[in-house]
């Protein structure tokens, strides 16, 4: 499911405050200060759509399905205490957060994407 646009989707810090704080901290530890600032205002725009149980990944900005990000794209792999966190960044903007191995996040993400979000 996808929200209407990048400005009406729920903020990650409201949906999953622990994950939001973890992203900011890990980005700071990696020397990615600009991304850490941007991570504080990430929105949960759409599920990745893969349907895999081990995946809790989500889009934070609009992107045409099935197309590559193109020039200006890079991955930022973070080192969380568990699971995997990899960011797709285009021209300094976090577009997608790949979250693997954190199934406890799925209920809050699903609720946020269906309009029933609340702090968790």
Coordinates of C-alpha atoms in Angstrom, one line a residue, residues 69-74 89-92:
X69 CA 17.6 5.2 -9.4
X70 CA 20.3 6.1 -11.9
X71 CA 23.0 8.8 -11.4
X72 CA 23.5 10.1 -7.9
X73 CA 22.4 6.8 -6.3
X74 CA 24.4 5.0 -3.6
X89 CA 20.3 7.4 -1.2
X90 CA 19.8 9.5 -4.3
X91 CA 21.5 13.0 -4.4
X92 CA 21.6 13.1 -0.6

